Amino acid sequence: MCKRALSIVLCGFFCAFFSLGTPVRAAVFDLGELSACKRIYACGNSAAYFYGYTGTTLISSRISGDCLTSRVNVSGAIYAVTHSGRFTYALFAVSNTDYGVIRLNADSGDYSVFDIHSDCEIDPQSIAASENGIFLLSLNGIYRGVTGFDLNGSKYRSYSLPRGCERLFSNGSSAYAIAGNGELYRLGRSNAVYCAKTTYDANISDAGEGYIYSDGQLISHSAYGILYGEFIQKR
């Protein structure tokens, strides 16, 4: 997201409609605190969320009628961030080999910080989250795997994907992984469910809950296919 667009103009459309037109009210919110971030991320469901990090600080803003910006500072460098549901997450270094996670409620500003208890080496390039779990890349073989942790940082499952895992991301309140062969999987507590086919190096952006945009294609998680305009090609 371009840093120049830090003052966001949101238009709220009201339910009352009149024969002379539809009343529109605009509100301007200052998101200037995010200007320090190297990159700014955005997603939305019942509210609009903007988040990013700089050095050891996680910054998250929620816009829904008003604007709430929250900051959390930790002692180690932040490597990756994601947003799932109402929560913004950040993976940060505790030591050279150990990591911790920030879980920030973007609606209230409340947060928790916990250590990751892993029995294998963690690759900190990527993080995903669901309603009750954190997912990280693990280095335990030729290919990178995925390890799931509960919200106390305890490991509960390892996942093996075809040709390993290229990266993780969150959408809505679910966590997803792109396998080395380009297949997209939704990560659950007990298994990884195939969703669609893309490419391992796809440039992915959030396109609303249940959808991602990748290289000119709108990919549906639930329809098991790729959406071209109004048509779905089943995989």
Coordinates of C-alpha atoms in Angstrom, one line a residue:
M1 CA 0.0 0.0 0.0
C2 CA 1.4 3.4 -0.9
K3 CA 2.5 5.5 2.1
R4 CA 1.0 8.6 0.5
A5 CA -2.4 7.3 1.1
L6 CA -2.3 7.6 4.9
S7 CA -5.3 9.8 5.2
I8 CA -8.2 7.4 4.4
V9 CA -11.5 8.8 3.3
L10 CA -14.4 6.4 4.0
C11 CA -17.9 7.0 2.8
G12 CA -20.7 5.5 4.8
F13 CA -24.0 4.8 3.0
F14 CA -27.1 5.1 5.1
C15 CA -30.2 2.9 4.8
A16 CA -32.6 5.8 4.1
F17 CA -33.0 6.6 0.5
F18 CA -34.9 9.6 -0.9
S19 CA -36.2 10.3 -4.4
L20 CA -33.8 13.3 -4.7
G21 CA -30.8 11.1 -4.1
T22 CA -28.8 9.0 -1.6
P23 CA -27.2 10.9 1.3
V24 CA -23.5 10.2 1.7
R25 CA -21.2 11.2 4.7
A26 CA -17.5 11.0 4.5
A27 CA -15.0 10.8 7.4
V28 CA -11.3 11.4 7.3
F29 CA -9.0 9.3 9.5
D30 CA -5.4 10.0 10.1
L31 CA -3.2 6.9 9.9
G32 CA 0.0 8.8 10.1
E33 CA 1.5 6.5 12.8
L34 CA 1.7 3.8 10.1
S35 CA 4.1 6.0 8.0
A36 CA 7.1 4.6 9.9
C37 CA 6.3 1.0 8.7
K38 CA 8.4 -0.4 5.8
R39 CA 5.2 -1.9 4.3
I40 CA 1.5 -1.4 5.2
Y41 CA -1.0 -4.2 4.9
A42 CA -4.8 -3.9 4.8
C43 CA -7.8 -6.2 5.1
G44 CA -11.4 -5.9 6.0
N45 CA -14.5 -7.7 7.1
S46 CA -16.8 -6.0 9.5
A47 CA -14.2 -3.2 9.8
A48 CA -11.2 -2.0 7.9
Y49 CA -7.8 -3.0 9.4
F50 CA -4.4 -1.5 8.5
Y51 CA -1.2 -2.8 10.1
G52 CA 2.5 -3.0 9.7
Y53 CA 5.7 -3.0 11.8
T54 CA 9.0 -1.2 12.1
G55 CA 12.0 -2.7 14.0
T56 CA 10.5 -3.9 17.3
T57 CA 7.1 -2.2 17.1
L58 CA 3.8 -3.6 15.8
I59 CA 1.3 -1.0 14.7
S60 CA -2.4 -1.8 14.0
S61 CA -5.3 0.6 13.1
R62 CA -9.0 -0.4 13.1
I63 CA -11.6 1.8 11.3
S64 CA -15.3 1.2 12.0
G65 CA -17.1 4.4 12.8
D66 CA -14.1 5.7 14.6
C67 CA -10.3 5.0 14.4
L68 CA -8.3 3.1 17.0
T69 CA -4.5 2.8 16.5
S70 CA -2.6 0.4 18.8
R71 CA 1.2 -0.1 19.2
V72 CA 3.0 -2.9 20.9
N73 CA 6.8 -2.8 21.5
V74 CA 8.9 -5.9 22.1
S75 CA 12.6 -6.4 22.8
G76 CA 13.4 -8.4 19.6
A77 CA 13.2 -7.7 15.9
I78 CA 9.8 -8.4 14.2
Y79 CA 10.1 -10.6 11.1
A80 CA 6.5 -11.2 9.9
V81 CA 2.9 -10.0 10.5
T82 CA -0.6 -11.2 9.7
H83 CA -4.2 -10.4 10.5
S84 CA -7.0 -12.9 11.3
G85 CA -10.5 -11.9 12.4
R86 CA -10.1 -9.1 14.9
F87 CA -6.5 -9.8 15.7
T88 CA -3.1 -8.7 14.4
Y89 CA -0.2 -11.0 14.9
A90 CA 3.6 -10.5 14.8
L91 CA 6.4 -13.0 14.9
F92 CA 9.5 -11.6 16.6
A93 CA 12.9 -12.9 17.8
V94 CA 13.5 -13.7 21.4
S95 CA 17.0 -14.9 20.8
N96 CA 19.1 -16.2 17.8
T97 CA 17.0 -19.4 17.6
D98 CA 13.9 -18.7 19.6
Y99 CA 10.8 -16.7 18.7
G100 CA 7.7 -15.1 20.3
V101 CA 4.3 -14.0 19.0
I102 CA 2.3 -10.8 19.7
R103 CA -1.5 -11.2 19.5
L104 CA -3.1 -7.8 19.4
N105 CA -6.9 -7.2 19.5
A106 CA -7.2 -4.4 17.0
D107 CA -10.8 -3.6 18.2
S108 CA -9.8 -3.0 21.8
G109 CA -6.0 -2.5 21.9
D110 CA -5.6 -5.5 24.4
Y111 CA -2.7 -7.8 23.6
S112 CA -0.8 -10.9 24.8
V113 CA 2.8 -12.0 24.1
F114 CA 3.9 -15.6 24.3
D115 CA 6.9 -17.7 23.4
I116 CA 6.9 -20.4 20.7
H117 CA 7.9 -23.8 22.0
S118 CA 9.1 -25.6 19.0
D119 CA 11.1 -28.9 18.6
C120 CA 12.5 -27.8 15.2
E121 CA 14.1 -24.8 13.7
I122 CA 11.6 -22.0 12.7
D123 CA 11.9 -20.1 9.4
P124 CA 10.6 -16.6 10.4
Q125 CA 9.7 -15.4 6.9
S126 CA 6.0 -16.1 7.2
I127 CA 3.2 -16.4 9.7
A128 CA -0.5 -17.3 9.5
A129 CA -3.3 -17.5 12.1
S130 CA -6.8 -18.9 12.6
E131 CA -9.3 -18.4 15.4
N132 CA -7.4 -20.8 17.7
G133 CA -3.9 -21.4 16.3
I134 CA -0.7 -20.0 14.9
F135 CA 1.1 -21.5 11.9
L136 CA 4.8 -21.1 11.2
L137 CA 7.3 -22.4 8.6
S138 CA 9.6 -25.2 10.0
L139 CA 13.0 -26.4 8.8
N140 CA 13.0 -30.1 9.4
G141 CA 14.0 -31.8 6.1
I142 CA 14.6 -31.1 2.5
Y143 CA 11.5 -29.0 2.2
R144 CA 10.0 -26.5 4.6
G145 CA 7.1 -27.9 6.6
V146 CA 4.3 -26.1 8.6
T147 CA 3.9 -26.3 12.4
G148 CA 0.8 -25.4 14.2
F149 CA 0.8 -23.9 17.7
D150 CA -1.9 -23.1 20.2
L151 CA -2.4 -19.6 21.6
N152 CA 0.0 -20.4 24.4
G153 CA 2.8 -21.2 22.0
S154 CA 2.7 -25.0 22.4
K155 CA 3.0 -27.2 19.3
Y156 CA 0.0 -29.3 18.4
R157 CA 0.7 -30.6 14.9
S158 CA 3.1 -30.7 12.0
Y159 CA 1.9 -30.5 8.3
S160 CA 3.6 -31.9 5.3
L161 CA 2.6 -30.4 1.9
P162 CA 3.6 -31.4 -1.7
R163 CA 7.2 -30.2 -2.2
G164 CA 7.0 -28.4 1.1
C165 CA 5.5 -25.0 1.9
E166 CA 6.5 -21.7 0.1
R167 CA 4.6 -19.4 2.3
L168 CA 1.7 -18.8 4.7
F169 CA -1.0 -16.2 4.9
S170 CA -4.3 -15.5 6.6
N171 CA -7.7 -14.7 5.1
G172 CA -10.8 -13.9 7.1
S173 CA -10.4 -16.0 10.3
S174 CA -8.6 -18.9 8.5
A175 CA -4.9 -19.8 7.8
Y176 CA -3.6 -20.9 4.4
A177 CA -0.4 -22.4 3.0
I178 CA 0.9 -22.4 -0.6
A179 CA 2.7 -25.7 -1.3
G180 CA 5.8 -26.0 -3.4
N181 CA 3.8 -27.3 -6.3
G182 CA 1.5 -24.3 -6.2
E183 CA -1.5 -25.9 -4.5
L184 CA -3.4 -23.8 -1.9
Y185 CA -4.4 -25.5 1.4
R186 CA -6.5 -24.3 4.3
L187 CA -4.9 -25.2 7.6
G188 CA -7.1 -26.7 10.3
R189 CA -6.5 -28.1 13.8
S190 CA -6.3 -31.7 12.5
N191 CA -5.5 -31.5 8.8
A192 CA -4.7 -29.4 5.7
V193 CA -7.6 -29.2 3.2
Y194 CA -6.9 -28.6 -0.5
C195 CA -8.6 -25.5 -1.9
A196 CA -7.3 -24.4 -5.3
K197 CA -4.3 -24.4 -7.6
T198 CA -2.1 -21.4 -8.2
T199 CA 1.7 -21.1 -8.6
Y200 CA 4.3 -21.5 -6.0
D201 CA 5.7 -17.9 -6.6
A202 CA 2.3 -16.3 -7.0
N203 CA 1.9 -12.6 -6.1
I204 CA -1.1 -12.9 -3.7
S205 CA -3.2 -10.1 -2.2
D206 CA -6.3 -10.2 -0.1
A207 CA -9.5 -9.8 -2.1
G208 CA -12.0 -10.1 0.8
E209 CA -13.0 -13.0 3.0
G210 CA -12.9 -16.3 1.0
Y211 CA -11.0 -14.8 -2.0
I212 CA -7.5 -13.9 -3.0
Y213 CA -6.2 -12.1 -6.1
S214 CA -3.2 -13.6 -7.8
D215 CA -1.7 -12.7 -11.2
G216 CA -4.9 -11.6 -12.9
Q217 CA -7.0 -14.4 -11.3
L218 CA -9.6 -14.2 -8.5
I219 CA -9.2 -17.4 -6.5
S220 CA -12.1 -18.7 -4.4
H221 CA -11.2 -20.8 -1.4
S222 CA -14.6 -22.3 -1.0
A223 CA -15.6 -22.9 -4.6
Y224 CA -12.4 -25.0 -5.3
G225 CA -11.8 -23.0 -8.4
I226 CA -10.6 -19.9 -10.1
L227 CA -13.1 -17.1 -10.8
Y228 CA -12.9 -15.4 -14.2
G229 CA -15.4 -12.6 -14.2
E230 CA -18.7 -14.3 -13.5
F231 CA -17.5 -17.9 -14.3
I232 CA -15.8 -20.4 -12.1
Q233 CA -13.4 -23.0 -13.5
K234 CA -13.5 -26.0 -11.3
R235 CA -10.2 -27.5 -10.3

